Short mmCIF file of C-alpha atoms in Angstrom, two decimals:
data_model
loop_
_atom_site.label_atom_id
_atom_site.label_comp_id
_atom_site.label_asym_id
_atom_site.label_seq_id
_atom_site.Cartn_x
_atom_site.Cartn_y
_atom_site.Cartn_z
CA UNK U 5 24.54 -2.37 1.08
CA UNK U 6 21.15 -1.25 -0.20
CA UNK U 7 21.45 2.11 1.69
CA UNK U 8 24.89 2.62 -0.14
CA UNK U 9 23.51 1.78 -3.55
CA UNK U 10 20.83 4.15 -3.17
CA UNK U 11 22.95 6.88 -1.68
CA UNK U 12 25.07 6.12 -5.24
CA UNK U 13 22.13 6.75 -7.08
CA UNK U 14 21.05 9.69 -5.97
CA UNK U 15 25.01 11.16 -6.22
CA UNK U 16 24.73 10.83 -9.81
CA UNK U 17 21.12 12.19 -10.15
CA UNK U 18 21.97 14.80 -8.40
CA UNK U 19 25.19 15.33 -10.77
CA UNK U 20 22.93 14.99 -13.76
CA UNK U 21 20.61 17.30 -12.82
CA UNK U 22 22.67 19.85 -12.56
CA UNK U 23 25.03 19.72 -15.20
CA UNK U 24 22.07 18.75 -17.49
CA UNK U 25 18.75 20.61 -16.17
CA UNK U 26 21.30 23.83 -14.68
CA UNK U 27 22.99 24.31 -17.95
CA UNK U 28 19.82 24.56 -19.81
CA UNK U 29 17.72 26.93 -17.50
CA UNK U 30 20.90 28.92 -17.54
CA UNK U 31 21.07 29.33 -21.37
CA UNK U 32 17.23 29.74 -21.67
CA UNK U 33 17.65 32.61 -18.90
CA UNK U 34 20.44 34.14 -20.95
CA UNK U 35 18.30 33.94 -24.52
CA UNK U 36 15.31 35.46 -22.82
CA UNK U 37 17.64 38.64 -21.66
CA UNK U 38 18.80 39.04 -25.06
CA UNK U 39 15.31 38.75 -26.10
CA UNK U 40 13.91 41.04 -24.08
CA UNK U 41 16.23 43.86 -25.76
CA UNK U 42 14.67 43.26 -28.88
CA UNK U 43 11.29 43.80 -28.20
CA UNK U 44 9.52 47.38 -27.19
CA UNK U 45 8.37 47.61 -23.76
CA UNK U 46 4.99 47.94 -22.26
CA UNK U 47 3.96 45.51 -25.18
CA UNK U 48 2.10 42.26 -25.38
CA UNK U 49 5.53 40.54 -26.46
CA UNK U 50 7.15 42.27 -23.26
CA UNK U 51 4.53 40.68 -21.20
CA UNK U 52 4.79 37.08 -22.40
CA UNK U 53 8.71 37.81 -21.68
CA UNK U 54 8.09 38.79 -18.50
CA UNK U 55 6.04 35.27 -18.07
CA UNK U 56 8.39 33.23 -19.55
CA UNK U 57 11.08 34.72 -17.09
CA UNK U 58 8.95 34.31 -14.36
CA UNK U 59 8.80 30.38 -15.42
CA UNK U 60 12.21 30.21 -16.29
CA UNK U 61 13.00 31.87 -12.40
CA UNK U 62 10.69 29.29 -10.67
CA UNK U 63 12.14 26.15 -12.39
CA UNK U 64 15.66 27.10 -11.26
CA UNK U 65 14.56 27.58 -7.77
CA UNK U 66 12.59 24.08 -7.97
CA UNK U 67 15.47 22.65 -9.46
CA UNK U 68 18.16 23.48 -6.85
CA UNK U 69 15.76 21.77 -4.06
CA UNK U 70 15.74 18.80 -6.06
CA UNK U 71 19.51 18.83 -6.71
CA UNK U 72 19.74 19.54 -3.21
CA UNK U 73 17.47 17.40 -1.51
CA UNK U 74 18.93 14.79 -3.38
CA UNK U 75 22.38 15.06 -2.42
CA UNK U 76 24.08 12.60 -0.50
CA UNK U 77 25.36 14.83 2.24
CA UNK U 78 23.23 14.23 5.83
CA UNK U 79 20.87 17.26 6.18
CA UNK U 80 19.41 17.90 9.48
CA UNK U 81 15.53 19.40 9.73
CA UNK U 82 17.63 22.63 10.59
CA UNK U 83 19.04 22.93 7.08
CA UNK U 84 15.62 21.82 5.48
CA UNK U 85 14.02 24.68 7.35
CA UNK U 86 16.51 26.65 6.16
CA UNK U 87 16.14 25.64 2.80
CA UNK U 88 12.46 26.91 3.23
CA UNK U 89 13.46 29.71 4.69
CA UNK U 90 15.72 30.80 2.17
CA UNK U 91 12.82 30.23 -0.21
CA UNK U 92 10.42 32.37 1.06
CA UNK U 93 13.13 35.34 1.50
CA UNK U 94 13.93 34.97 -2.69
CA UNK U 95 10.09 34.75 -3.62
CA UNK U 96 9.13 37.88 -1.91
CA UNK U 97 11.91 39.81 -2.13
CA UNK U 98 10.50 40.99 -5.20
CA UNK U 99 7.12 41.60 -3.78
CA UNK U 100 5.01 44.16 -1.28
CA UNK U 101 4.23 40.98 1.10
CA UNK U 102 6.66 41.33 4.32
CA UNK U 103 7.48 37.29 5.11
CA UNK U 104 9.11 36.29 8.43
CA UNK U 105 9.80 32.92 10.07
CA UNK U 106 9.94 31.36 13.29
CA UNK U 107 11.93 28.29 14.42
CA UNK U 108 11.14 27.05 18.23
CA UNK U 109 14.04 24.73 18.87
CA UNK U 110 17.78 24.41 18.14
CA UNK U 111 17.02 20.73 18.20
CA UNK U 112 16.30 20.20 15.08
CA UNK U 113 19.95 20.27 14.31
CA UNK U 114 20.60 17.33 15.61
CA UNK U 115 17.97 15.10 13.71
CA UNK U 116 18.88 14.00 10.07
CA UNK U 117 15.34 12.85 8.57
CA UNK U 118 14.79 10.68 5.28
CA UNK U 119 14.93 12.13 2.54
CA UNK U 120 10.85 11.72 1.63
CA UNK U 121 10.46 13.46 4.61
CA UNK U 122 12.45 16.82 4.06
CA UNK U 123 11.65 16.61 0.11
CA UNK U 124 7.49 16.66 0.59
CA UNK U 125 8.05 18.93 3.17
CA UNK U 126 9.73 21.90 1.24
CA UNK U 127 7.09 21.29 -1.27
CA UNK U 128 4.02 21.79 1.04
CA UNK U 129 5.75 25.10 2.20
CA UNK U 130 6.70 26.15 -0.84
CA UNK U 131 2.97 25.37 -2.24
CA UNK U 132 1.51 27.31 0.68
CA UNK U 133 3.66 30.33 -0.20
CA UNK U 134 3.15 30.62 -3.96
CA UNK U 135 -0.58 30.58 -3.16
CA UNK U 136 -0.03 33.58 -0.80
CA UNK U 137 2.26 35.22 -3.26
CA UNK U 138 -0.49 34.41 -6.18
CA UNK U 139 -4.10 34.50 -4.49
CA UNK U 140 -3.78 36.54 -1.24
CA UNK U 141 -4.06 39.68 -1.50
CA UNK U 142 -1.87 40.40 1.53
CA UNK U 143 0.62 42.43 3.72
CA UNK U 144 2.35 40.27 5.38
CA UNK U 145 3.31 36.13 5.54
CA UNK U 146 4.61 34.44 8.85
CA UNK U 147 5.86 30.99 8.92
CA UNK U 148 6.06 29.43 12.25
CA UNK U 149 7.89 25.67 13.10
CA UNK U 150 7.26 24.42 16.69
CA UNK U 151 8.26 20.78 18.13
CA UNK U 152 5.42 19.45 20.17
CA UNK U 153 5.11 16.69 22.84
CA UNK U 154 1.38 15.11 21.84
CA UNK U 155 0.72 11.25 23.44
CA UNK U 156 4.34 10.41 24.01
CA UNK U 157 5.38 11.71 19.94
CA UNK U 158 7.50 14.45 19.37
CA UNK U 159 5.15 16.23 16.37
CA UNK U 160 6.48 18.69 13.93
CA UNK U 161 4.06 21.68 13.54
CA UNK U 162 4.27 23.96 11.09
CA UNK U 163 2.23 26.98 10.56
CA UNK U 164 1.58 29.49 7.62
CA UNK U 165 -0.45 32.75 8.13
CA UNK U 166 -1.23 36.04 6.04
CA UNK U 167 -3.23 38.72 6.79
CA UNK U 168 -5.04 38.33 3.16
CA UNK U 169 -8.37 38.21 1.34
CA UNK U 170 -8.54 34.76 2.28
CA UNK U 171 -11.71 32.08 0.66
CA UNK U 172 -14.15 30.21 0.33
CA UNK U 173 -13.55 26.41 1.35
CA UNK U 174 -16.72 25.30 -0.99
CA UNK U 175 -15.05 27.53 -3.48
CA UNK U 176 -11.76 26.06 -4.25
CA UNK U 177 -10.48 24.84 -7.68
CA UNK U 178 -8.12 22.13 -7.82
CA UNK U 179 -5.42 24.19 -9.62
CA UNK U 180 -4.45 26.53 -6.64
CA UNK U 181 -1.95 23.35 -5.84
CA UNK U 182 -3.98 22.45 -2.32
CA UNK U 183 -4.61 18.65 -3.53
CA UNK U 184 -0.95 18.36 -3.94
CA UNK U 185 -0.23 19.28 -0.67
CA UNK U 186 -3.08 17.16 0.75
CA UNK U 187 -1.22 14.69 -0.93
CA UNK U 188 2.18 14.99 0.20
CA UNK U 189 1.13 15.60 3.81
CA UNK U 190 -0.51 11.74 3.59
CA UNK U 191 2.99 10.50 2.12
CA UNK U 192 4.88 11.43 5.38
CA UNK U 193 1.96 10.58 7.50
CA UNK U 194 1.08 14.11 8.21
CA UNK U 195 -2.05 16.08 9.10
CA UNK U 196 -3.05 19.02 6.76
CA UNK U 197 -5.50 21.56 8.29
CA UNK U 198 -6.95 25.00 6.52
CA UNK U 199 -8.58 27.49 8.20
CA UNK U 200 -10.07 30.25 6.61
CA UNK U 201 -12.61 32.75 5.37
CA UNK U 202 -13.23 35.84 2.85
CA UNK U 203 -12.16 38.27 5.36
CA UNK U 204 -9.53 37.34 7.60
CA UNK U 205 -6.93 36.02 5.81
CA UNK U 206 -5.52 31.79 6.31
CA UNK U 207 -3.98 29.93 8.20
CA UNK U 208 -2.75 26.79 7.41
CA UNK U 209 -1.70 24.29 10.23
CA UNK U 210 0.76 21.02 9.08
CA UNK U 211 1.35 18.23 11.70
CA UNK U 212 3.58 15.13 11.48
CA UNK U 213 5.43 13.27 13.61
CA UNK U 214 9.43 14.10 13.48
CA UNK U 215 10.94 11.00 12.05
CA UNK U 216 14.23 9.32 13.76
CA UNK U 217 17.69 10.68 12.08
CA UNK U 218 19.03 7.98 8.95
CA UNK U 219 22.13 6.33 9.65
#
């Protein structure tokens, strides 16, 4: 009975969210078009445009994970990854960075994990690629999912790599979105790892166990 109720709850949260949030980002999309025609181009006005479509852009995207991810309907880890997937096609598309991904095992169809689960992980990949996309500096972006047998657990490892400028660990500011992740990878009982310098680019390695399918 309490699975039901909550399944209820998210229905119509979902519902809201888009007729409410999706209408609005819509219209602001459409004003900022019209806007745009009314201003000269190469122009500080033009530029704060081009911001504010930018913003506009990456609250839709956000928003249709949530409305997804919310949904009542029984994902499997295969449509979460392709969720991410789909993702990081749409936010370079646009770009010079070449992005690619790798998924290890058609198993992953088969498992339908909580909803916690898939929801923190989008975010964490979809955190590591906006940094890429932002900070890197690079050619190319791989993202790489591989099941794992580790001490009788089936482990979930996922694996982000670009061939950028990379950093400085001790140099890190707390709004490149990192502590989020951190944070989300301790939610679902996951391991966060970073590896990298000023030369050879990052890699960042995410491990957590693959939970048992709902329902």
């Amino acid at each position: 009975v309490r699975r039901q109720e909550q399944i209820k709850i998210q229905q119509r949260t979902s519902e809201d969210l888009h007729d409410d949030l999706g209408n609005k980002i819509t219209r602001l999309s459409l004003l900022t078009d019209i806007l745009e025609t009314k201003v000269s181009p190469n122009t500080e006005q033009q530029k704060l445009i081009t911001q504010i479509k930018e913003n506009i852009q990456g609250l839709y995207l956000g928003t249709k994970d949530i409305i997804w991810a919310l949904a009542p309907a029984k994902h499997t880890l295969r449509d979460t990854l392709d969720r991410i997937q789909n993702f990081g096609m749409e936010l370079f598309q646009e770009s010079e960075i070449k992005f690619k991904m790798n998924v290890s095992d058609d198993a992953y169809v088969f498992i339908k994990p909580p909803f916690e689960f898939s929801r923190n992980l989008i975010m964490i990949c979809k955190e590591a690629l906006h940094n890429v996309l932002k900070h890197a500096n690079a050619h190319q972006v791989s993202l790489k999912f591989e099941k794992i047998q580790e001490q009788r657990q089936e482990n979930l490892v996922v694996e982000i790599m670009d061939d950028g400028t990379g950093f400085s660990m001790d140099q890190i500011r707390r709004g490149n979105g990192l502590e989020n992740m951190q944070k989300r990878a301790d939610r679902i009982g996951g391991k966060l790892e970073i590896n990298t310098n000023d030369k050879k680019g990052t890699i960042i390695r995410f491990t957590v166990k693959i939970p048992q399918s709902e329902g």
